[in-house]
Short mmCIF file of C-alpha atoms in Angstrom, two decimals:
data_model
loop_
_atom_site.label_atom_id
_atom_site.label_comp_id
_atom_site.label_asym_id
_atom_site.label_seq_id
_atom_site.Cartn_x
_atom_site.Cartn_y
_atom_site.Cartn_z
CA MET A 1 0.04 -0.09 0.08
CA SER A 2 1.14 3.60 -0.67
CA LEU A 3 1.70 6.02 2.21
CA PHE A 4 -1.55 7.72 1.31
CA HIS A 5 -3.48 4.52 1.61
CA ILE A 6 -1.91 3.67 4.93
CA VAL A 7 -2.56 7.07 6.46
CA SER A 8 -6.26 6.89 5.13
CA LEU A 9 -6.69 3.46 6.60
CA ILE A 10 -5.33 4.51 10.03
CA ILE A 11 -7.50 7.72 10.33
CA SER A 12 -10.56 5.91 9.01
CA LEU A 13 -10.27 2.99 11.57
CA VAL A 14 -9.50 5.30 14.47
CA ALA A 15 -12.46 7.47 13.44
CA LEU A 16 -14.73 4.44 13.38
CA PHE A 17 -13.45 3.24 16.81
CA GLY A 18 -14.06 6.72 18.20
CA TYR A 19 -17.62 6.78 16.80
CA LEU A 20 -18.44 3.35 18.21
CA ASN A 21 -17.03 4.24 21.70
CA TYR A 22 -18.90 7.48 21.74
CA ARG A 23 -22.21 5.96 20.86
CA PHE A 24 -22.04 2.57 22.51
CA VAL A 25 -19.03 2.04 24.85
CA LYS A 26 -18.80 5.48 26.46
CA LEU A 27 -15.33 5.10 28.09
CA PRO A 28 -12.86 7.93 28.09
CA GLU A 29 -11.82 8.42 24.54
CA PRO A 30 -8.22 7.10 24.51
CA VAL A 31 -9.12 4.07 26.55
CA GLY A 32 -12.28 3.48 24.69
CA ILE A 33 -10.82 3.64 21.28
CA THR A 34 -7.96 1.28 22.36
CA ALA A 35 -10.68 -1.12 23.75
CA VAL A 36 -12.82 -0.97 20.50
CA GLY A 37 -9.61 -1.51 18.59
CA LEU A 38 -8.77 -4.66 20.63
CA VAL A 39 -12.27 -6.10 20.19
CA ALA A 40 -11.97 -5.55 16.44
CA SER A 41 -8.60 -7.20 16.49
CA ILE A 42 -9.95 -10.25 18.42
CA ALA A 43 -13.03 -10.46 16.10
CA VAL A 44 -10.77 -10.57 13.20
CA ALA A 45 -8.88 -13.53 14.75
CA VAL A 46 -12.07 -15.27 15.58
CA VAL A 47 -13.41 -14.86 12.01
CA GLY A 48 -10.14 -16.01 10.74
CA ALA A 49 -10.80 -19.49 12.27
CA LEU A 50 -13.68 -19.78 9.71
CA ASP A 51 -11.92 -17.78 6.86
CA PRO A 52 -8.14 -17.81 7.24
CA GLN A 53 -7.85 -15.66 4.12
CA LEU A 54 -9.60 -12.63 5.94
CA THR A 55 -7.16 -12.76 8.71
CA ALA A 56 -4.22 -13.05 6.44
CA TRP A 57 -5.37 -9.93 4.48
CA ALA A 58 -6.04 -7.99 7.71
CA ARG A 59 -2.59 -8.92 9.05
CA ILE A 60 -0.77 -7.85 5.89
CA ALA A 61 -2.67 -4.59 5.78
CA VAL A 62 -1.66 -3.82 9.49
CA GLN A 63 1.89 -5.03 8.91
CA ASN A 64 2.22 -2.40 6.28
CA ILE A 65 1.82 0.08 9.20
CA ASP A 66 5.45 0.53 10.62
CA PHE A 67 4.27 1.16 14.12
CA THR A 68 7.82 2.03 15.42
CA ALA A 69 8.38 4.62 12.60
CA VAL A 70 4.88 6.03 13.19
CA VAL A 71 5.69 6.61 16.85
CA PHE A 72 9.35 7.57 16.76
CA GLN A 73 9.40 9.34 13.45
CA GLY A 74 5.91 10.84 13.46
CA LEU A 75 3.83 11.21 16.59
CA LEU A 76 6.37 11.34 19.44
CA GLY A 77 7.98 14.69 18.68
CA LEU A 78 4.63 16.36 18.15
CA LEU A 79 2.99 14.80 21.33
CA LEU A 80 5.97 15.52 23.67
CA PHE A 81 6.18 19.16 22.33
CA ALA A 82 2.44 19.64 22.86
CA GLY A 83 2.57 18.05 26.30
CA SER A 84 5.52 20.08 27.60
CA LEU A 85 4.13 23.19 26.06
CA HIS A 86 1.40 23.34 28.65
CA VAL A 87 3.60 22.63 31.75
CA ASN A 88 4.51 25.51 34.05
CA TRP A 89 8.30 25.62 34.55
CA ASP A 90 7.89 27.28 37.98
CA ASP A 91 5.97 24.18 39.08
CA ILE A 92 8.66 21.82 37.61
CA ARG A 93 11.36 23.83 39.33
CA GLY A 94 9.91 23.31 42.77
CA GLU A 95 9.89 19.54 42.09
CA ILE A 96 13.11 19.31 40.11
CA TRP A 97 15.06 16.99 42.36
CA ILE A 98 12.52 14.28 42.72
CA ILE A 99 11.69 14.49 39.03
CA ALA A 100 15.32 14.23 38.12
CA VAL A 101 15.78 11.17 40.41
CA LEU A 102 12.58 9.32 39.30
CA ALA A 103 13.53 10.03 35.65
CA THR A 104 17.03 8.64 35.94
CA VAL A 105 17.68 6.56 38.99
CA GLY A 106 14.13 5.32 39.13
CA VAL A 107 14.26 4.20 35.56
CA LEU A 108 17.57 2.38 35.91
CA LEU A 109 16.45 0.76 39.21
CA SER A 110 13.21 -0.43 37.57
CA THR A 111 15.12 -1.80 34.55
CA VAL A 112 17.35 -3.97 36.69
CA ILE A 113 14.56 -5.21 38.90
CA VAL A 114 12.27 -6.11 36.03
CA GLY A 115 15.21 -7.59 33.98
CA ALA A 116 16.50 -9.66 36.96
CA GLY A 117 13.09 -10.80 37.94
CA LEU A 118 12.27 -11.90 34.43
CA TYR A 119 15.55 -13.66 34.09
CA PHE A 120 14.96 -15.83 37.27
CA VAL A 121 11.33 -16.41 36.84
CA ALA A 122 11.18 -17.25 33.06
CA PRO A 123 12.93 -20.63 33.27
CA TRP A 124 10.41 -21.89 35.87
CA LEU A 125 7.62 -20.81 33.44
CA GLY A 126 9.25 -22.66 30.53
CA PHE A 127 10.69 -19.80 28.37
CA PRO A 128 14.33 -19.08 29.53
CA LEU A 129 15.80 -15.84 28.19
CA PRO A 130 19.27 -14.40 28.12
CA MET A 131 19.98 -11.70 30.75
CA ILE A 132 20.58 -8.95 28.05
CA GLN A 133 17.20 -9.64 26.57
CA CYS A 134 15.53 -9.46 29.97
CA LEU A 135 17.26 -6.11 30.63
CA MET A 136 16.09 -4.78 27.28
CA PHE A 137 12.53 -5.57 28.33
CA GLY A 138 13.15 -3.83 31.62
CA ALA A 139 14.40 -0.68 29.79
CA LEU A 140 11.56 -0.57 27.26
CA ILE A 141 8.85 -1.13 29.90
CA SER A 142 10.18 1.00 32.90
CA PRO A 143 9.51 4.57 31.71
CA THR A 144 5.98 5.84 32.21
CA ASP A 145 4.46 6.99 28.81
CA PRO A 146 4.01 10.79 28.78
CA ILE A 147 1.17 10.56 26.17
CA ALA A 148 -0.85 8.32 28.24
CA VAL A 149 -0.02 10.06 31.63
CA LEU A 150 -0.63 13.59 30.48
CA GLY A 151 -3.85 12.74 28.79
CA LEU A 152 -5.06 11.18 32.14
CA LEU A 153 -3.86 13.84 34.32
CA LYS A 154 -6.28 16.31 32.97
CA SER A 155 -9.22 14.55 34.39
CA LEU A 156 -7.77 13.29 37.75
CA GLY A 157 -7.98 16.23 40.15
CA VAL A 158 -4.78 15.43 42.09
CA SER A 159 -2.99 18.16 44.10
CA LYS A 160 -0.89 20.31 42.05
CA GLU A 161 2.42 19.16 43.72
CA LEU A 162 1.63 15.49 42.96
CA GLU A 163 0.32 16.42 39.35
CA THR A 164 3.68 18.10 38.67
CA LYS A 165 5.77 15.15 39.92
CA ILE A 166 3.75 12.71 37.69
CA ALA A 167 3.89 15.07 34.66
CA GLY A 168 7.54 15.94 35.05
CA GLU A 169 8.68 12.42 35.56
CA SER A 170 6.61 11.13 32.49
CA LEU A 171 8.12 13.84 30.29
CA PHE A 172 11.79 13.09 31.05
CA ASN A 173 11.96 9.35 31.93
CA ASP A 174 11.13 8.05 28.41
CA GLY A 175 14.36 9.68 27.26
CA THR A 176 16.30 7.80 29.81
CA GLY A 177 14.52 4.66 28.95
CA VAL A 178 15.14 4.98 25.21
CA VAL A 179 18.79 5.68 25.71
CA VAL A 180 19.30 2.66 28.02
CA PHE A 181 17.32 0.43 25.56
CA ILE A 182 19.63 1.54 22.66
CA THR A 183 22.68 0.98 24.76
CA LEU A 184 21.52 -2.49 25.69
CA LEU A 185 20.56 -3.28 22.05
CA GLY A 186 24.00 -2.16 20.87
CA LEU A 187 25.58 -4.41 23.42
CA SER A 188 23.40 -7.38 22.43
CA SER A 189 24.24 -6.91 18.70
CA GLY A 190 28.00 -6.50 19.41
CA GLU A 191 27.91 -2.94 17.73
CA MET A 192 29.43 -1.34 20.72
CA PRO A 193 32.13 -2.57 23.12
CA VAL A 194 31.13 -3.99 26.49
CA SER A 195 32.81 -1.73 29.02
CA ALA A 196 31.62 0.67 31.68
CA SER A 197 33.42 3.61 30.11
CA SER A 198 31.81 3.06 26.69
CA VAL A 199 28.35 2.64 28.10
CA THR A 200 28.64 5.77 30.45
CA LEU A 201 30.01 7.84 27.55
CA LEU A 202 27.12 6.83 25.24
CA LEU A 203 24.50 7.64 28.00
CA LEU A 204 26.19 10.93 28.81
CA THR A 205 26.46 11.87 25.13
CA GLU A 206 22.77 11.03 24.43
CA VAL A 207 21.39 12.91 27.45
CA ALA A 208 23.72 15.90 27.53
CA GLY A 209 23.37 16.28 23.71
CA GLY A 210 19.63 16.09 24.00
CA VAL A 211 19.72 18.88 26.56
CA PHE A 212 22.11 21.00 24.48
CA VAL A 213 20.00 20.68 21.25
CA GLY A 214 16.91 21.32 23.12
CA LEU A 215 18.17 24.51 24.74
CA ALA A 216 19.64 25.75 21.60
CA ILE A 217 16.66 25.28 19.29
CA GLY A 218 14.27 26.36 22.13
CA THR A 219 16.11 29.58 22.50
CA LEU A 220 16.44 30.18 18.78
CA GLY A 221 12.69 29.55 18.30
CA VAL A 222 11.82 31.99 21.01
CA LEU A 223 13.97 34.61 19.16
CA MET A 224 12.12 34.00 15.89
CA LEU A 225 8.84 34.08 17.56
CA LYS A 226 9.68 37.42 19.12
CA ALA A 227 10.57 38.94 15.72
CA VAL A 228 7.20 37.92 14.08
CA ASP A 229 3.66 38.99 14.80
CA SER A 230 1.66 36.46 12.70
CA TYR A 231 0.13 33.61 14.52
CA ALA A 232 0.16 31.38 11.46
CA VAL A 233 3.77 31.86 10.93
CA GLU A 234 4.46 31.40 14.66
CA ILE A 235 2.57 28.26 14.64
CA LEU A 236 4.69 27.02 11.59
CA ILE A 237 7.84 27.78 13.51
CA THR A 238 6.76 25.73 16.57
CA LEU A 239 5.81 22.86 14.16
CA ALA A 240 9.25 23.18 12.70
CA MET A 241 10.90 22.91 16.22
CA ALA A 242 8.75 19.94 17.07
CA THR A 243 9.52 17.99 13.86
CA GLY A 244 12.77 19.51 12.54
CA GLY A 245 14.37 19.82 15.91
CA TYR A 246 13.31 16.26 16.86
CA ALA A 247 14.83 14.99 13.59
CA LEU A 248 18.02 17.02 14.01
CA ALA A 249 18.59 15.68 17.55
CA ASP A 250 18.01 12.17 16.26
CA ALA A 251 20.48 12.64 13.38
CA LEU A 252 23.10 13.86 15.85
CA HIS A 253 22.51 10.66 17.99
CA THR A 254 21.34 12.56 21.04
CA SER A 255 18.17 12.00 22.96
CA ALA A 256 15.40 13.54 20.70
CA PRO A 257 12.68 13.05 23.41
CA ILE A 258 14.67 15.05 25.88
CA ALA A 259 15.46 17.74 23.23
CA VAL A 260 11.89 18.30 22.23
CA VAL A 261 10.50 18.36 25.71
CA LEU A 262 13.04 21.19 26.59
CA MET A 263 11.85 23.05 23.45
CA GLY A 264 8.24 22.83 24.44
CA LEU A 265 9.04 23.93 28.01
CA ILE A 266 10.97 27.02 26.70
CA VAL A 267 8.28 28.04 24.18
CA GLY A 268 5.46 27.41 26.64
CA ASN A 269 7.09 29.54 29.41
CA GLN A 270 9.62 32.07 28.15
CA GLY A 271 8.17 32.19 24.67
CA LYS A 272 4.52 32.66 25.98
CA ARG A 273 5.62 35.64 28.30
CA LEU A 274 8.12 37.44 25.98
CA ALA A 275 7.48 36.57 22.41
CA MET A 276 3.75 36.28 21.79
CA SER A 277 0.76 38.65 21.48
CA GLU A 278 -2.40 37.64 23.15
CA GLU A 279 -3.92 36.66 19.85
CA THR A 280 -0.92 34.48 19.02
CA ARG A 281 -1.08 32.72 22.39
CA HIS A 282 -4.78 31.94 22.01
CA HIS A 283 -4.34 30.53 18.53
CA LEU A 284 -0.99 28.79 19.15
CA PHE A 285 -2.08 26.98 22.35
CA SER A 286 -5.41 26.05 20.95
CA PHE A 287 -3.71 24.58 17.96
CA TRP A 288 -1.38 22.45 20.07
CA LYS A 289 -4.17 21.35 22.35
CA LEU A 290 -6.07 20.03 19.33
CA VAL A 291 -2.95 18.32 17.93
CA ASP A 292 -2.35 16.77 21.27
CA GLU A 293 -5.93 15.37 21.55
CA LEU A 294 -6.09 14.15 17.95
CA LEU A 295 -2.76 12.42 17.79
CA ASN A 296 -3.46 10.91 21.21
CA LEU A 297 -6.55 9.26 19.71
CA VAL A 298 -4.66 8.10 16.65
CA LEU A 299 -1.86 6.50 18.83
CA PHE A 300 -4.31 4.71 21.14
CA GLY A 301 -6.23 3.50 18.25
CA LEU A 302 -3.02 2.13 16.66
CA ILE A 303 -2.30 0.24 19.84
CA GLY A 304 -5.65 -1.65 19.44
CA ILE A 305 -5.07 -2.25 15.74
CA GLU A 306 -1.54 -3.47 15.99
CA PHE A 307 -2.72 -6.42 17.98
CA ILE A 308 -3.79 -8.01 14.66
CA ALA A 309 -0.09 -8.02 13.37
CA LEU A 310 1.45 -9.61 16.44
CA SER A 311 0.65 -13.34 15.61
CA LEU A 312 1.21 -14.34 19.21
CA SER A 313 0.58 -17.98 20.15
CA ALA A 314 -1.65 -18.77 23.12
CA SER A 315 1.37 -19.82 25.15
CA ALA A 316 3.07 -16.55 24.65
CA LEU A 317 0.11 -14.65 26.27
CA PHE A 318 1.03 -16.00 29.82
CA PRO A 319 4.26 -13.93 30.09
CA GLY A 320 2.11 -10.88 29.88
CA LEU A 321 0.56 -11.69 33.23
CA VAL A 322 3.84 -12.38 34.90
CA ALA A 323 5.16 -9.19 33.35
CA ILE A 324 2.42 -7.14 34.92
CA LEU A 325 3.24 -8.22 38.46
CA LEU A 326 6.89 -7.76 37.83
CA VAL A 327 6.55 -4.30 36.39
CA LEU A 328 4.20 -3.15 39.29
CA LEU A 329 6.64 -4.37 41.90
CA ALA A 330 9.51 -2.80 40.16
CA ARG A 331 7.58 0.44 39.94
CA TRP A 332 6.68 0.39 43.64
CA ILE A 333 10.37 -0.14 44.64
CA SER A 334 11.79 2.29 42.19
CA VAL A 335 9.42 5.07 43.35
CA GLY A 336 9.34 4.09 46.95
CA LEU A 337 13.12 4.14 47.62
CA PRO A 338 13.75 7.65 46.20
CA VAL A 339 10.71 9.09 47.79
CA ALA A 340 11.66 7.58 51.14
CA ALA A 341 15.20 8.76 50.87
CA MET A 342 14.06 12.36 49.99
CA ARG A 343 11.27 12.67 52.44
CA PRO A 344 13.33 14.28 55.10
CA PHE A 345 14.26 17.13 52.57
CA GLN A 346 11.18 17.46 50.64
CA HIS A 347 7.37 17.41 51.21
CA PHE A 348 5.33 14.67 49.74
CA ALA A 349 1.58 14.62 49.72
CA PRO A 350 -0.07 11.53 51.48
CA HIS A 351 -0.12 8.32 49.37
CA THR A 352 2.44 9.72 46.90
CA ILE A 353 4.01 6.33 46.48
CA THR A 354 0.78 4.51 45.85
CA ILE A 355 -0.53 7.01 43.32
CA LEU A 356 2.80 7.11 41.54
CA THR A 357 2.95 3.43 41.35
CA TRP A 358 -0.58 2.99 40.01
CA GLY A 359 -0.35 6.09 37.82
CA GLY A 360 2.79 4.90 36.06
CA LEU A 361 1.05 4.08 32.78
CA ARG A 362 2.82 2.56 29.75
CA GLY A 363 1.69 3.03 26.14
CA GLY A 364 2.76 3.29 22.63
CA ILE A 365 6.44 4.11 23.27
CA SER A 366 6.98 0.72 24.95
CA ILE A 367 5.25 -1.16 22.22
CA ALA A 368 7.22 0.79 19.50
CA LEU A 369 10.64 -0.15 21.24
CA ALA A 370 9.57 -3.86 21.52
CA LEU A 371 8.53 -3.99 17.86
CA SER A 372 11.94 -2.45 16.97
CA LEU A 373 13.68 -5.58 18.34
CA PRO A 374 15.35 -7.64 15.70
CA SER A 375 14.88 -11.35 15.52
CA VAL A 376 16.57 -12.21 18.78
CA GLN A 377 15.90 -15.16 21.02
CA GLY A 378 12.65 -14.59 22.97
CA ARG A 379 11.36 -11.69 20.87
CA GLU A 380 7.79 -13.14 20.85
CA ILE A 381 7.96 -13.52 24.66
CA ILE A 382 9.08 -9.86 25.04
CA LEU A 383 6.26 -8.60 22.66
CA ALA A 384 3.66 -10.64 24.60
CA ALA A 385 4.90 -9.26 27.94
CA THR A 386 4.99 -5.69 26.62
CA TYR A 387 1.51 -5.84 25.19
CA GLY A 388 0.22 -7.43 28.35
CA VAL A 389 1.57 -4.63 30.54
CA VAL A 390 0.48 -1.80 28.11
CA ILE A 391 -3.17 -3.08 27.79
CA PHE A 392 -3.42 -3.66 31.57
CA SER A 393 -2.11 -0.18 32.09
CA ILE A 394 -4.56 1.42 29.68
CA LEU A 395 -7.71 -0.63 30.41
CA VAL A 396 -7.17 -1.27 34.24
CA GLN A 397 -4.84 1.23 35.75
CA ALA A 398 -6.10 4.34 33.74
CA LEU A 399 -9.80 3.44 34.47
CA THR A 400 -9.21 2.81 38.27
CA LEU A 401 -6.77 5.49 39.15
CA ARG A 402 -9.46 8.16 39.76
CA PRO A 403 -11.48 5.89 42.08
CA LEU A 404 -8.33 4.96 43.74
CA ILE A 405 -7.38 8.64 44.44
CA ARG A 406 -10.94 9.33 45.69
CA ARG A 407 -10.76 6.42 48.15
CA LEU A 408 -7.29 7.66 49.47
CA ARG A 409 -8.41 11.15 50.08
CA PRO A 410 -8.96 11.92 53.84
#
C-alpha cells in the first residue's frame, strides 16, 4: 500500500473506533478507542478461524503500518512538544530534584529489577531468556508513557504538587529509557564494546546532547517568535521545532525526546511571556491542544489495531500476566526508595508512592521499542509481555486511578 492509503486506513479506523466508543461503549476516549480496537482485532482473529484468508489480508494490511516509525518518526515529537508546552516551569522547578531522580535513578532501578526478575522467573515458566534480553525488556517497559499520563492527568483532580511530579517524571523518563534500551541493544548486537566507560560515555552523550540541542533550538525558536507577529507563521515555527528539531537531535545521535521536551518548556514559558501577542497565544495554544488530542486518539487506536499483526501464540500470552506483576513491583520499589530517601528534605503529599505506582502508565512508546527488536531469542515473549503490560495499564490502571485517588483522600 502507498503512504496515502496507509494514512487513510489509520485515520478511518480510528475515527470508526471513536464513533463506536462515543455511541455505545462510552469510556474515556483514549481508553475506549483502544478497547474497541482490541475487540475488532480479536473479532478478526475469531473470524479467521472460519476464513483464514480474511485474517491473512487484515494482518498484511496492518503489517504495512510501521508502528515503530509512526511513533518515533511521526507522533512522538509532536506529542511531547504539545505536552511540555502546557507545563509550567515554575511548578517543575519546585519539584526538580524528585523528578530528576525518578526519571534517571528510578528508570535504571526499575530496569534492573524487571530484567533480573524476568531472568530468574522465566525458566520456571518454560521460556528461559538471556539476561541482556531481559534487561532490554526492563528498559523498554520501565519509563512511564508521557502521552498516556498527560492525557489522564487532565481529568484526575490530584494536588498540584503531585500532578507536577507525575507530569515531570513522565516527560523526561522516556528519554532515559530509550537511551538505556539503545545501549543494551548495541551491546546485544555487538555494535558497541562492552565496557563501563563506553556505556557511560554513550549515556552522557545522548542525554547531554539532547539537553544542548533542546536548549539551543528552544532559544532560537523564541527569538524567531519574538521577531514575528503573525500567529500562522508562529505556529509554523513551533511545528518546525517539534519536527525538525526532533529530527536534528535524532540525526546527531542525541536524545530527541529530551530535546523536544525542553523546546516545548521554553516556548510554553519564556516564549509565552516574552514573544507572543495575546492573539498568538490563543491560536497557538489552541492549535497544539487540538494536535495533542487528535494524535493521542490516533496512537491509542493504533495500539488496538496493532494486536492483529502480532501473531502471538496462546502460550506466549502467559508472560504478559507475569510481566504485569513484575512491572508493578519494580515501579513500587523504584518510586518508593527515592521518595523515602528524599522525604526528610522535601514534602510529599499523602499516598504519593501508591499514586505514583498505580499512575505509572505505559503506552505506545513501549510497544514501539518492543517491535523495533530484531529477530533475537525470545522476541515473541518480550512482545507478549510488553503488550500485556500496556493493555493492563490502559484498560485497568487508567480506569481505576481516579476511584483510587478518591478512596485515598482523607
